[in-house]
PDB file of C-alpha atoms in Angstrom:
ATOM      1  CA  UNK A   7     -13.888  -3.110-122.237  1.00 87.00           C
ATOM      2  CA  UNK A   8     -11.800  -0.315-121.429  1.00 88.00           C
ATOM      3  CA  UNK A   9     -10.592   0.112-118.130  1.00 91.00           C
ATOM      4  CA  UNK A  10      -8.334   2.953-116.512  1.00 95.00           C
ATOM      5  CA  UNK A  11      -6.083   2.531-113.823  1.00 95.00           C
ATOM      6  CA  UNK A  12      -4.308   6.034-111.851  1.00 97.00           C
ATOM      7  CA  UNK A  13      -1.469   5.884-109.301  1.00 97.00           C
ATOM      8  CA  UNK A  14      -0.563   6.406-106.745  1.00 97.00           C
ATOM      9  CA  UNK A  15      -4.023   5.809-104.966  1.00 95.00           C
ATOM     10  CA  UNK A  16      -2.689   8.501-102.370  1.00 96.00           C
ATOM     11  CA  UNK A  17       0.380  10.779-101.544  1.00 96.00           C
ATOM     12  CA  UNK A  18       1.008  12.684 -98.408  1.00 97.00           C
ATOM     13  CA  UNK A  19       4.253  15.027 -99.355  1.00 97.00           C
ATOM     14  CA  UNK A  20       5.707  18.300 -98.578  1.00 98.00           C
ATOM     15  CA  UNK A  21       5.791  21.379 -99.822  1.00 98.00           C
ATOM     16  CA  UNK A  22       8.169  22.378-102.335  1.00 97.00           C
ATOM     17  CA  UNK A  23       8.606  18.399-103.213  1.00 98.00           C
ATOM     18  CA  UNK A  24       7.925  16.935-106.359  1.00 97.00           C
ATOM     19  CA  UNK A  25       5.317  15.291-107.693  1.00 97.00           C
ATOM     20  CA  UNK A  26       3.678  12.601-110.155  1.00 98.00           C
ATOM     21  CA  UNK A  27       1.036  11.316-110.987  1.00 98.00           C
ATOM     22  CA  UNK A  28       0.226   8.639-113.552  1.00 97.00           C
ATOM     23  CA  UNK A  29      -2.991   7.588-115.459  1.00 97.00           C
ATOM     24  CA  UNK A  30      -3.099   4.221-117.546  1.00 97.00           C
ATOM     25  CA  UNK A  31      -6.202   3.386-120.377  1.00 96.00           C
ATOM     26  CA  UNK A  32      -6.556   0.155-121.907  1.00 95.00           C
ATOM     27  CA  UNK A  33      -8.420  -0.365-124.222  1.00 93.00           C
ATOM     28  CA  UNK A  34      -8.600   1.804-126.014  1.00 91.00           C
ATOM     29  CA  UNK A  35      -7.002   2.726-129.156  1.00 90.00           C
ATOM     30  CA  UNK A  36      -5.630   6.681-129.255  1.00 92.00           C
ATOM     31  CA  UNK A  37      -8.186   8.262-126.961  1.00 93.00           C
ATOM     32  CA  UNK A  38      -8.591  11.745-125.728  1.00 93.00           C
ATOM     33  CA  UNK A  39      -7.402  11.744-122.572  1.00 95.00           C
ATOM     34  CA  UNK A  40      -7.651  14.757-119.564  1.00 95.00           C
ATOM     35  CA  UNK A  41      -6.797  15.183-115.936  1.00 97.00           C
ATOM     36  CA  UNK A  42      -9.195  17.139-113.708  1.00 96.00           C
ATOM     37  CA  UNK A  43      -8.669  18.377-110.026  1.00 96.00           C
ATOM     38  CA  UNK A  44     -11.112  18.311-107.190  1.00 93.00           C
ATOM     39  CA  UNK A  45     -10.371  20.308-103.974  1.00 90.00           C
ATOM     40  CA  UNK A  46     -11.250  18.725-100.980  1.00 85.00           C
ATOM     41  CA  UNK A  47     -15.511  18.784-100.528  1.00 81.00           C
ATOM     42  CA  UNK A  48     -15.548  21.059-104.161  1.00 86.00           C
ATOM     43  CA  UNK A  49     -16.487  20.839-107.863  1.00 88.00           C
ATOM     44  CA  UNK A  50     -14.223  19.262-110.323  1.00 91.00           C
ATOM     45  CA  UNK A  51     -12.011  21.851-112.875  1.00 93.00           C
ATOM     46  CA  UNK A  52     -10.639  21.160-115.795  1.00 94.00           C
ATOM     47  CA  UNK A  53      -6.271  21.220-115.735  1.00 96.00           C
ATOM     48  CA  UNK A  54      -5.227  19.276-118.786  1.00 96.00           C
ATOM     49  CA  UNK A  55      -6.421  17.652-122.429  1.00 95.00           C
ATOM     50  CA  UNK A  56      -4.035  15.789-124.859  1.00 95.00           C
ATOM     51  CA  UNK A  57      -5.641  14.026-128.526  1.00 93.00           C
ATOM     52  CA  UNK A  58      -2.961  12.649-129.452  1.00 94.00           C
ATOM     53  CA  UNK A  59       0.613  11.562-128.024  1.00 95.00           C
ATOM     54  CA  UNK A  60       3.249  14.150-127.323  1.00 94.00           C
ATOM     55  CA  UNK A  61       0.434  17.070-127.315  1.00 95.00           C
ATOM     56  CA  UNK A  62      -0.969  18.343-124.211  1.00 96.00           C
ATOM     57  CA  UNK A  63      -2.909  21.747-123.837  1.00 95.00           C
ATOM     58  CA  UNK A  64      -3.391  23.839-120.436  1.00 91.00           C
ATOM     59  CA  UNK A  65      -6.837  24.760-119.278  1.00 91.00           C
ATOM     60  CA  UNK A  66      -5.723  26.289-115.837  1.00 88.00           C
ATOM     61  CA  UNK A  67      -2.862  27.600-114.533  1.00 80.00           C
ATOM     62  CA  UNK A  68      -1.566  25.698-111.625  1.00 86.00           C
ATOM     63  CA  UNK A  69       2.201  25.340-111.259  1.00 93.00           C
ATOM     64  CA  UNK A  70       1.541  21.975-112.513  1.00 96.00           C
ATOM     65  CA  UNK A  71       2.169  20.564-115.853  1.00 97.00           C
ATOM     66  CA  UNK A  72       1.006  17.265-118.057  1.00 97.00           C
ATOM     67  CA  UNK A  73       2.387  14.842-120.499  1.00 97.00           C
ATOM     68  CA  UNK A  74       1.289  12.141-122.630  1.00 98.00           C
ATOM     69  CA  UNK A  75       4.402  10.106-123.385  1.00 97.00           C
ATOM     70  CA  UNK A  76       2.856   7.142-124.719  1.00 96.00           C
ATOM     71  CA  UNK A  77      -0.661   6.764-126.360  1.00 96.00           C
ATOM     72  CA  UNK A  78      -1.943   5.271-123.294  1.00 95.00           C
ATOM     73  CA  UNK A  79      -0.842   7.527-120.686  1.00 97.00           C
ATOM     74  CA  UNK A  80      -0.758  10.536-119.327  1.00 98.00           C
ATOM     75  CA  UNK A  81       1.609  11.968-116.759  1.00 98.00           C
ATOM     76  CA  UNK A  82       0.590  14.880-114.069  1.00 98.00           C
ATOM     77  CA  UNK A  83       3.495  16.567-112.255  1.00 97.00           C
ATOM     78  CA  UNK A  84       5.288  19.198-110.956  1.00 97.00           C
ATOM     79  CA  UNK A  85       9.143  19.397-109.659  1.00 97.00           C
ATOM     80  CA  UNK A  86       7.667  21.766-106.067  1.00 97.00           C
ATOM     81  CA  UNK A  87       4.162  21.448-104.684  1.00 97.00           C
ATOM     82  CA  UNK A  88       2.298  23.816-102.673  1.00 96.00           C
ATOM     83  CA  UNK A  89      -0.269  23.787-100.345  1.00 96.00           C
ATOM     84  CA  UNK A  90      -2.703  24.554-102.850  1.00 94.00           C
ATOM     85  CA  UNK A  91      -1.986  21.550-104.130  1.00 96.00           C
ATOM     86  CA  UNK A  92      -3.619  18.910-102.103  1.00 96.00           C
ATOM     87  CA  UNK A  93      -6.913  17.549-103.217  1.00 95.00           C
ATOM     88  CA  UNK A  94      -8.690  14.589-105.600  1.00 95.00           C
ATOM     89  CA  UNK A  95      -6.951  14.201-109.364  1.00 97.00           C
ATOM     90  CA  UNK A  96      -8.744  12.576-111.542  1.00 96.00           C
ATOM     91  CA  UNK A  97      -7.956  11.233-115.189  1.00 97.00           C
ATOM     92  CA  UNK A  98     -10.519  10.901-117.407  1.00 96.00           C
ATOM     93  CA  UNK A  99     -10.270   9.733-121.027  1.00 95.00           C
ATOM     94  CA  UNK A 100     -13.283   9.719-124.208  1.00 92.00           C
ATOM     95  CA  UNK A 101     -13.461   8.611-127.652  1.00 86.00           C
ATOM     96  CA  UNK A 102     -12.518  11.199-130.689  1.00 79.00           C
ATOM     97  CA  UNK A 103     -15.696  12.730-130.466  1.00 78.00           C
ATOM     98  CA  UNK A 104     -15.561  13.896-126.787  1.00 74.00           C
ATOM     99  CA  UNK A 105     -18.907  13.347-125.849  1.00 81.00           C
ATOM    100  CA  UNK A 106     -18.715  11.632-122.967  1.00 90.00           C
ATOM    101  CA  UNK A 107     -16.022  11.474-120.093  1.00 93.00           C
ATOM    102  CA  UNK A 108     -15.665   8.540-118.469  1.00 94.00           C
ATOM    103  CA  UNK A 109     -13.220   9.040-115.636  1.00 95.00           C
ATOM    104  CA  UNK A 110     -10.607   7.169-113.309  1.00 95.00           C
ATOM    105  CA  UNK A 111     -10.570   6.357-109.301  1.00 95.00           C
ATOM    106  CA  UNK A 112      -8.464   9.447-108.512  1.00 95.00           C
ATOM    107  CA  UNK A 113      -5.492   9.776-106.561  1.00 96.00           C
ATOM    108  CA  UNK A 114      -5.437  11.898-103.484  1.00 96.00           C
ATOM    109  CA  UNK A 115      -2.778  14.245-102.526  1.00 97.00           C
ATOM    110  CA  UNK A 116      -2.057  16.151 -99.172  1.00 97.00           C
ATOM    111  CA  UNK A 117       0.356  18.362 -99.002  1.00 97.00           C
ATOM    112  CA  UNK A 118       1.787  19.032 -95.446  1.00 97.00           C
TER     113      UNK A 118
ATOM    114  CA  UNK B  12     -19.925  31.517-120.506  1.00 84.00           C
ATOM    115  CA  UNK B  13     -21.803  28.533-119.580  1.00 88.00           C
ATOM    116  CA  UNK B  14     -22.607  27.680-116.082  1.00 93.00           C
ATOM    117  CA  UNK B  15     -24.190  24.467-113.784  1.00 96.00           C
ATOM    118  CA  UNK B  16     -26.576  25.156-110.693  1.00 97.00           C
ATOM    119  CA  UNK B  17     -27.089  22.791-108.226  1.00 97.00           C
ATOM    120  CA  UNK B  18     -29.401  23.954-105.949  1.00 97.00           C
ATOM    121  CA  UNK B  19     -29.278  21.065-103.186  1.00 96.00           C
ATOM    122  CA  UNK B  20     -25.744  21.339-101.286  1.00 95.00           C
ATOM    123  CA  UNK B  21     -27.233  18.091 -98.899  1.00 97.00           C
ATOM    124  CA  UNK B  22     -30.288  16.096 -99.379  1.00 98.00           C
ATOM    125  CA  UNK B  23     -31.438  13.416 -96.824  1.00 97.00           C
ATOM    126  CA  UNK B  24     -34.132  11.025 -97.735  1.00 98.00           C
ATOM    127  CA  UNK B  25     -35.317   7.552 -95.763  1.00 97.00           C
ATOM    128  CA  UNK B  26     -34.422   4.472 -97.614  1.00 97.00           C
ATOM    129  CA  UNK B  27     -37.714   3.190-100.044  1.00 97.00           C
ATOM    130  CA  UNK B  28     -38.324   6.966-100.844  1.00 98.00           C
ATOM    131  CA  UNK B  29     -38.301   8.665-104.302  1.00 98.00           C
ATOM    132  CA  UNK B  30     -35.525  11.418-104.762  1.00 98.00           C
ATOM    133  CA  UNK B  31     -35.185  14.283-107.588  1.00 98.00           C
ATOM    134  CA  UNK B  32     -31.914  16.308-107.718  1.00 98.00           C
ATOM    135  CA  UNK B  33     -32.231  19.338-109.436  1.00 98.00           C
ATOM    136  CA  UNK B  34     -29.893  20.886-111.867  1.00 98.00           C
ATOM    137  CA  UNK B  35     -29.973  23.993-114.111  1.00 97.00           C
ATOM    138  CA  UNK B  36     -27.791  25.063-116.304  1.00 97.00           C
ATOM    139  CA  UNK B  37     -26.645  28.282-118.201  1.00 95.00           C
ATOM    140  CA  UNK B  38     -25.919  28.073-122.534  1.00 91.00           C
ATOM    141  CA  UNK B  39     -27.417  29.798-125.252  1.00 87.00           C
ATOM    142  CA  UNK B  40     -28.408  26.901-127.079  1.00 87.00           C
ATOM    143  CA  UNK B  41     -28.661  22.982-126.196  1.00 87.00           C
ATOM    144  CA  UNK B  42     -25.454  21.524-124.532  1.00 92.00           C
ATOM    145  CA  UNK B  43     -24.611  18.266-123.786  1.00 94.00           C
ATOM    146  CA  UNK B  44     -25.922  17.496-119.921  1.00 96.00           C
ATOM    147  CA  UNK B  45     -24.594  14.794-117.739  1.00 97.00           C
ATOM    148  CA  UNK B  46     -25.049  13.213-114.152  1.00 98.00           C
ATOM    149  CA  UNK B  47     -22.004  11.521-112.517  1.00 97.00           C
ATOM    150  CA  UNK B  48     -22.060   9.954-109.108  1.00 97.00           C
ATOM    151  CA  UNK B  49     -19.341   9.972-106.646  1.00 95.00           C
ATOM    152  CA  UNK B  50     -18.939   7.813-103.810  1.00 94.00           C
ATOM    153  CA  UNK B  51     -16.977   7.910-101.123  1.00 89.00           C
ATOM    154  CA  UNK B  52     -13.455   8.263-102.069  1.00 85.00           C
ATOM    155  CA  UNK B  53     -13.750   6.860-105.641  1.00 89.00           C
ATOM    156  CA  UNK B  54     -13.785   8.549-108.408  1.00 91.00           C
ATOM    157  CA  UNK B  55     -17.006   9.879-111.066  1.00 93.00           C
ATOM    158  CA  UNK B  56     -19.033   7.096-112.352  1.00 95.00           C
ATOM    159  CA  UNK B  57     -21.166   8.111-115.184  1.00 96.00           C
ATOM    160  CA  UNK B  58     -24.842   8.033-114.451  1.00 97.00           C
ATOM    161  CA  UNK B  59     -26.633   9.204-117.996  1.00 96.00           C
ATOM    162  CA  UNK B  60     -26.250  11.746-120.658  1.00 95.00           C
ATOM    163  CA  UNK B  61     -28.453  13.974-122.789  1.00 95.00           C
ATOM    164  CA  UNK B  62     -27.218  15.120-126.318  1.00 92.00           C
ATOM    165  CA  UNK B  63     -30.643  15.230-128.052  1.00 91.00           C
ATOM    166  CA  UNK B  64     -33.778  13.461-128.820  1.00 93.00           C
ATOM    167  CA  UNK B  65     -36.265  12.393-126.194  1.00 95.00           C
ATOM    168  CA  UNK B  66     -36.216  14.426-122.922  1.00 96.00           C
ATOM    169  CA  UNK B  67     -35.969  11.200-120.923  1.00 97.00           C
ATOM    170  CA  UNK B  68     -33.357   9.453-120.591  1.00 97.00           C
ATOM    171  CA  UNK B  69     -32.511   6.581-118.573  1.00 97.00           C
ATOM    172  CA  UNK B  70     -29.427   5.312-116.609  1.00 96.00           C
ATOM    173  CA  UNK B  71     -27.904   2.859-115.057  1.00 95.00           C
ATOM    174  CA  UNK B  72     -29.452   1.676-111.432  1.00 94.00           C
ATOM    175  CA  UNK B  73     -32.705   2.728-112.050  1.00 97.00           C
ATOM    176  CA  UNK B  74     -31.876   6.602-112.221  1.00 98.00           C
ATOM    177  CA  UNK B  75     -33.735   8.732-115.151  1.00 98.00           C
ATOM    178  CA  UNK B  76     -33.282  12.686-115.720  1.00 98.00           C
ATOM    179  CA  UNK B  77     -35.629  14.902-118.068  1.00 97.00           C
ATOM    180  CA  UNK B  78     -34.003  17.226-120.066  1.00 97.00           C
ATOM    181  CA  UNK B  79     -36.063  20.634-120.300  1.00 96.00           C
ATOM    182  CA  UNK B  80     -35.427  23.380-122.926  1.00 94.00           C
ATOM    183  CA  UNK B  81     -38.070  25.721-121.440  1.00 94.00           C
ATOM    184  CA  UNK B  82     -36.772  26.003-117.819  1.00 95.00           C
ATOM    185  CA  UNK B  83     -32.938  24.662-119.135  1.00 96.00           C
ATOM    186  CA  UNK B  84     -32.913  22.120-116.507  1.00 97.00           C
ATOM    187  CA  UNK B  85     -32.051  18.165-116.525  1.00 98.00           C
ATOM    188  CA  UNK B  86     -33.041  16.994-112.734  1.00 98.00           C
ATOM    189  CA  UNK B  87     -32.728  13.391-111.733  1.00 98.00           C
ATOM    190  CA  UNK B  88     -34.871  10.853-110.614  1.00 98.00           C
ATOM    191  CA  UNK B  89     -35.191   7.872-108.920  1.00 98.00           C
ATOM    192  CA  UNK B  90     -38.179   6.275-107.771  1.00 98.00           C
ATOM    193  CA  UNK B  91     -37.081   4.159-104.598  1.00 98.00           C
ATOM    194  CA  UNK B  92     -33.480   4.700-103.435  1.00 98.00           C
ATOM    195  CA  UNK B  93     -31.209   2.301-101.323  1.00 97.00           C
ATOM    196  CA  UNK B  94     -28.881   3.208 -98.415  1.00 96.00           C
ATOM    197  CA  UNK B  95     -26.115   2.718-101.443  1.00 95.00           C
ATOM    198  CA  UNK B  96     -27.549   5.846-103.026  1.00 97.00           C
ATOM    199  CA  UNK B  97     -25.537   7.749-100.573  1.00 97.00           C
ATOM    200  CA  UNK B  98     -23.127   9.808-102.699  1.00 97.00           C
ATOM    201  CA  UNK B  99     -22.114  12.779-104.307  1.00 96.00           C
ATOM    202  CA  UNK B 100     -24.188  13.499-107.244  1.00 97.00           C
ATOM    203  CA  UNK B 101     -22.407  15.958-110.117  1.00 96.00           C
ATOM    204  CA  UNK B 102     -24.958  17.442-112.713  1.00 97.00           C
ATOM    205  CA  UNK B 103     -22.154  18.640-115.654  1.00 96.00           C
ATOM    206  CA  UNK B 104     -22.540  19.596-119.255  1.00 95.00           C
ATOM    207  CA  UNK B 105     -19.728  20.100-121.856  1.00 92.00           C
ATOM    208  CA  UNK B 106     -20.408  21.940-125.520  1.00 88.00           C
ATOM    209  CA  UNK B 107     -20.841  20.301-128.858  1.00 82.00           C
ATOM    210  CA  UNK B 108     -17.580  20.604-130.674  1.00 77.00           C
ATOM    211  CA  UNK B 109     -15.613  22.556-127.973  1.00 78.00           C
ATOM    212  CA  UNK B 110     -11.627  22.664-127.475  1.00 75.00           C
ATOM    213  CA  UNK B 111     -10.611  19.616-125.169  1.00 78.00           C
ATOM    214  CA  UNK B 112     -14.520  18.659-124.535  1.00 79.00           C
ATOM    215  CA  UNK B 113     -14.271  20.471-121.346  1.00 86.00           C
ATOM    216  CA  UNK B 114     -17.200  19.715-118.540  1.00 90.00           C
ATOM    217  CA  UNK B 115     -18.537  22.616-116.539  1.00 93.00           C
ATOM    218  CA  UNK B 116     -19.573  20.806-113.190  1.00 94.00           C
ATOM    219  CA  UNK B 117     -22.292  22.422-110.741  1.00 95.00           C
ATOM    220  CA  UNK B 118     -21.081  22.023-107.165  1.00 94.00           C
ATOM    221  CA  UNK B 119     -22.365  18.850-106.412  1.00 95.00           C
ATOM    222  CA  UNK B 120     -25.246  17.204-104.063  1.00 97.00           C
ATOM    223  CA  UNK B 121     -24.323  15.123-101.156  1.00 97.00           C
ATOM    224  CA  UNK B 122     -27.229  12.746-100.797  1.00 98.00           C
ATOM    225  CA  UNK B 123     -27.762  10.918 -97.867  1.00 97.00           C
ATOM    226  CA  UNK B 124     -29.966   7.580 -97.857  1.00 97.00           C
ATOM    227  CA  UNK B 125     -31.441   7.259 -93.994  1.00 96.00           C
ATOM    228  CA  UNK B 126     -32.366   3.216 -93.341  1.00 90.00           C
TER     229      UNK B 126
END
């Protein structure tokens, strides 16, 4: 079964720090893989989607920015956070078909 | 451009009672329609998922949503919830063959289970 593991479970950091976040599938041979960011109490929203290793495309412009280094993972960071920042990431990853997401435990960030 | 409508910001029920969470959605044609459940600071668990075929689908823990083209609407269903029902329900839908499969997520009920 696959499974998909995200750290850290929770940051508290400050602005203008920097910042990353990691996402881990197993598996699961070259999946489609995606990061998605929840504000605190909101809907979900789309930031990043990689297919294959050392290709990652931008949905939304955040001052944040995603890599895929190995098959299985995928990397979410930035080198200075802002307030806007803080919320619920989530990684998510599907087969090649990209029917169905099935997503991570999230990692929560506040930025203070 | 495609859009999800949840209706139901909060819905309280008593424990034993049936719920329905509605959700609408916006597409020209057929999309793909989902129902994820959040609890309390976890992340999405998928619930069920319409692509095509019968209207009425099943999921896990005794959930079930109909798919309907005429009022484009999947609600969900359950017939008897338990206080462990209390969650976040997402209604999303993504489109067949679209760059980086993206889901368009309604807002979300927050469904509390009374004992």
């Amino acid at each position: 079964a696959q499974t998909i593991h995200q750290w850290p479970v929770a940051e508290i950091k400050a602005v203008g720090s920097p910042l990353s976040l990691g996402c881990t599938i197993k598996g699961k041979s070259s999946p489609n893989l995606y990061w998605y960011w929840q504000a605190t109490g909101g809907t979900l929203q789309q930031l990043f989607y990689s297919i294959t290793v050392g290709q990652v495309e931008s949905v939304v412009q955040l001052n944040l920015s995603a890599s895929r280094p190995k098959d299985d993972q995928f990397i979410l960071s930035t080198e200075k956070l802002l307030l806007s920042h803080s919320g619920f990431y989530l990684c998510a990853w599907s087969d090649n078909s990209g029917n169905t997401l099935y997503f991570g435990e999230g990692s929560r960030l506040i930025v203070v | 451009a495609q859009s999800v409508t949840q209706p139901d910001a909060r819905v309280t029920v008593s424990e034993g009672a049936s719920l329905q969470l509605r959700c609408k959605y916006s597409y020209s044609a057929t999309p793909y329609l989902f129902w994820y459940v959040q609890y309390p600071r976890q992340g999405l668990q998928l619930l069920l998922k319409y692509y095509s075929g019968d209207p009425v689908v099943q999921g896990v823990n005794s959930f079930e949503a109909e798919f309907s083209k005429s009022n484009s609407s999947f609600h969900l269903q359950k017939a008897s919830v338990h206080w462990s029902d209390s969650a976040v329900y997402f209604c999303a839908l993504s489109l067949p063959n679209s760059a980086g499969n993206k889901l368009t997520f309604g807002i979300g009920t927050r469904v509390l289970v009374r004992p």
